CSV table of C-alpha atoms in Angstrom, one decimal:
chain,number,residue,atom,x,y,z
A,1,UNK,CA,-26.6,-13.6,-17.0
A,2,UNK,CA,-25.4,-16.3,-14.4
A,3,UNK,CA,-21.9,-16.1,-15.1
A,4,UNK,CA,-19.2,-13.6,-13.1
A,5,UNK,CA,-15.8,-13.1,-13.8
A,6,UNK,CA,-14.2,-14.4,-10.6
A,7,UNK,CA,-10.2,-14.6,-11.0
A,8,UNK,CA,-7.1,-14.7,-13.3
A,9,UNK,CA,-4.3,-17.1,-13.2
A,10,UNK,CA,-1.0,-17.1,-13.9
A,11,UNK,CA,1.6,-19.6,-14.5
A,12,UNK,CA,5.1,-18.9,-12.2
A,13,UNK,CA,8.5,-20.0,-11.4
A,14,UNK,CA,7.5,-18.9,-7.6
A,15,UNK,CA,3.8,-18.4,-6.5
A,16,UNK,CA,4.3,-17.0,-3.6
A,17,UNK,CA,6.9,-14.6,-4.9
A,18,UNK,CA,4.6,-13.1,-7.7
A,19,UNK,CA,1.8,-13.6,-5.4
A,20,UNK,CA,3.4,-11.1,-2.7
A,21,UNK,CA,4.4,-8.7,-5.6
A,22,UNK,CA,0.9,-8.4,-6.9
A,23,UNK,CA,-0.5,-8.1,-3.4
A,24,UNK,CA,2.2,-5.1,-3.0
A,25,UNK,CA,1.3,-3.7,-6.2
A,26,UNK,CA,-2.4,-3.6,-5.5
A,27,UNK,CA,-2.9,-3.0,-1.9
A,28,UNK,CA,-4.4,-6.2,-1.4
A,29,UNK,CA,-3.5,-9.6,1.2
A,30,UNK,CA,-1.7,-12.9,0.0
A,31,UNK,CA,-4.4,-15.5,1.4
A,32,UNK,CA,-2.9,-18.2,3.9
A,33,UNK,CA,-1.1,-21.3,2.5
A,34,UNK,CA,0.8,-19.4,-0.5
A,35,UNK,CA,3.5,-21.4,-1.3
A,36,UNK,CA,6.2,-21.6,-4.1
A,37,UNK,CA,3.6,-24.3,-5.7
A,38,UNK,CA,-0.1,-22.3,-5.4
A,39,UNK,CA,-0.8,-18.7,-3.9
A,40,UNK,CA,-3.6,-16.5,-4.1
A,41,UNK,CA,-4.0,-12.6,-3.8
A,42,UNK,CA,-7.3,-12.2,-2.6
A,43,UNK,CA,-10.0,-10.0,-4.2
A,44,UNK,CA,-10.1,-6.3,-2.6
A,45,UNK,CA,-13.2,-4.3,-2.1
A,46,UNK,CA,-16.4,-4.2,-4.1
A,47,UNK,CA,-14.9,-3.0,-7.5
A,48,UNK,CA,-11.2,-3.4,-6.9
A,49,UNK,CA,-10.8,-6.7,-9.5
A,50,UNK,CA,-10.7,-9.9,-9.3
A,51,UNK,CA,-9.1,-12.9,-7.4
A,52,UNK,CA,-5.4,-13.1,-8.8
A,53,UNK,CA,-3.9,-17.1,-9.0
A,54,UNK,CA,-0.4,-18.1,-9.3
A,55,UNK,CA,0.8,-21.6,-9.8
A,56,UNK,CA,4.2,-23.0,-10.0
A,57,UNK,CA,4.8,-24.6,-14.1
A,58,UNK,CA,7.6,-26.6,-14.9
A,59,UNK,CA,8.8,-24.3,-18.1
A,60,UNK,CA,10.2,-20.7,-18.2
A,61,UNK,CA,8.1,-17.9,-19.2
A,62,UNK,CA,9.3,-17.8,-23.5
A,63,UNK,CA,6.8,-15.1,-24.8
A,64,UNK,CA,5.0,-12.6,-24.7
A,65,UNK,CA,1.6,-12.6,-22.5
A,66,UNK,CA,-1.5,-13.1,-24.4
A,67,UNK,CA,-3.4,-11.7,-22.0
A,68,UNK,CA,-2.1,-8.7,-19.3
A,69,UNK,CA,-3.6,-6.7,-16.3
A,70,UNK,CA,-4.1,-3.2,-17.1
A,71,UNK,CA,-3.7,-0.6,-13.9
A,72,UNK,CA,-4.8,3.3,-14.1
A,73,UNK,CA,-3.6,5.4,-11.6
A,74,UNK,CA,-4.3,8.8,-11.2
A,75,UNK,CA,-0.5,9.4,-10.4
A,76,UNK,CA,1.3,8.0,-12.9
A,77,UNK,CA,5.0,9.1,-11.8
A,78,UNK,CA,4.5,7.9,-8.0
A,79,UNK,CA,3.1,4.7,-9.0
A,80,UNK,CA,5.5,3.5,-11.6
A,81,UNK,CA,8.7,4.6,-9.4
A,82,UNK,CA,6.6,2.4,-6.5
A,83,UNK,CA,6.5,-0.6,-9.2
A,84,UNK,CA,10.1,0.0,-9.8
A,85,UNK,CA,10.7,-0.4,-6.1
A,86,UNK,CA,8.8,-3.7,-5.8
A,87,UNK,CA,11.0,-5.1,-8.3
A,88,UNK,CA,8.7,-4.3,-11.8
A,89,UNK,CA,10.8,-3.5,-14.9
A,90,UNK,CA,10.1,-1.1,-17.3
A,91,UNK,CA,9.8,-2.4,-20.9
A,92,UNK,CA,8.1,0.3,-22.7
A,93,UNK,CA,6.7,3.9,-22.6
A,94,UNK,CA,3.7,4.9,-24.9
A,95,UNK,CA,2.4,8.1,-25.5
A,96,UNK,CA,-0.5,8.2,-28.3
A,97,UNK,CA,-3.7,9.9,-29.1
A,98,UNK,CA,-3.5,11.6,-25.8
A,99,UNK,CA,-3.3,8.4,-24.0
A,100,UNK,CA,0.1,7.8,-21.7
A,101,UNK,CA,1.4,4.0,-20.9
A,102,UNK,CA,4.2,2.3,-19.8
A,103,UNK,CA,4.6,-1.7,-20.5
A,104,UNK,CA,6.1,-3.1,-17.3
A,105,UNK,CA,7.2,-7.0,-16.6
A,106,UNK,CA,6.7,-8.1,-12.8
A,107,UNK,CA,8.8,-10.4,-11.1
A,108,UNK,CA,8.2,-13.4,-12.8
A,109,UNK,CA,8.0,-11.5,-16.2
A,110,UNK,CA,4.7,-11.2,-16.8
A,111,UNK,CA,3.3,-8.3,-18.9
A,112,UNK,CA,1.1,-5.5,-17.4
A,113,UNK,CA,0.8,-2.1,-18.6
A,114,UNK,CA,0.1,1.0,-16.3
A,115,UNK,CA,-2.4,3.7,-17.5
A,116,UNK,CA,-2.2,7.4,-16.9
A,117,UNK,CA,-5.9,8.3,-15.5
């Protein structure tokens, strides 16, 4: 195969402003230059995801995601109250099949569920 998966984008009102929030969220570094226009969170270790991309759109988020992160965390209580404080908000709370979710929205309103692991 000669093909990787090297990033995600996402549309925003403020790139640097969902940028920083990601880069919170993940433990990772905004890369130089982010501005309200184009800001990058850059990749983290060997196995830590991908590249994230933010870039400034005209238009206000109007629906839902049709495609979201998913996050698994082996402390599901610390890290959504850590989310909370970086400005997440909580949307919805799953529990099914032995499986445990919450739906969150980040600063710019983007979808992204966190997994109990």
């Amino acid at each position: 195969m000669s093909m990787t998966f090297f990033g995600a984008s996402f549309d925003a009102h403020d790139a640097a402003r969902a940028a920083r929030f990601w880069a919170a969220a993940l433990d990772r570094k905004v890369a130089d230059g982010a501005d309200e226009h184009d800001a990058v969170v850059e990749a983290g270790d060997p196995g830590n995801g991908p590249r994230l991309a933010f870039h400034k759109v005209p238009e206000a988020k109007s629906t839902k995601n049709r495609f979201h992160p998913d996050l698994i965390t082996g402390d599901y209580e610390g890290e959504t109250e850590r989310l909370l404080a970086l400005g997440a908000t909580k949307l919805n709370e799953v529990e099914r099949g032995g499986a445990r979710w919450t739906t969150f929205a980040d600063v710019e309103g983007n979808e992204f569920d966190l997994i109990a692991g």
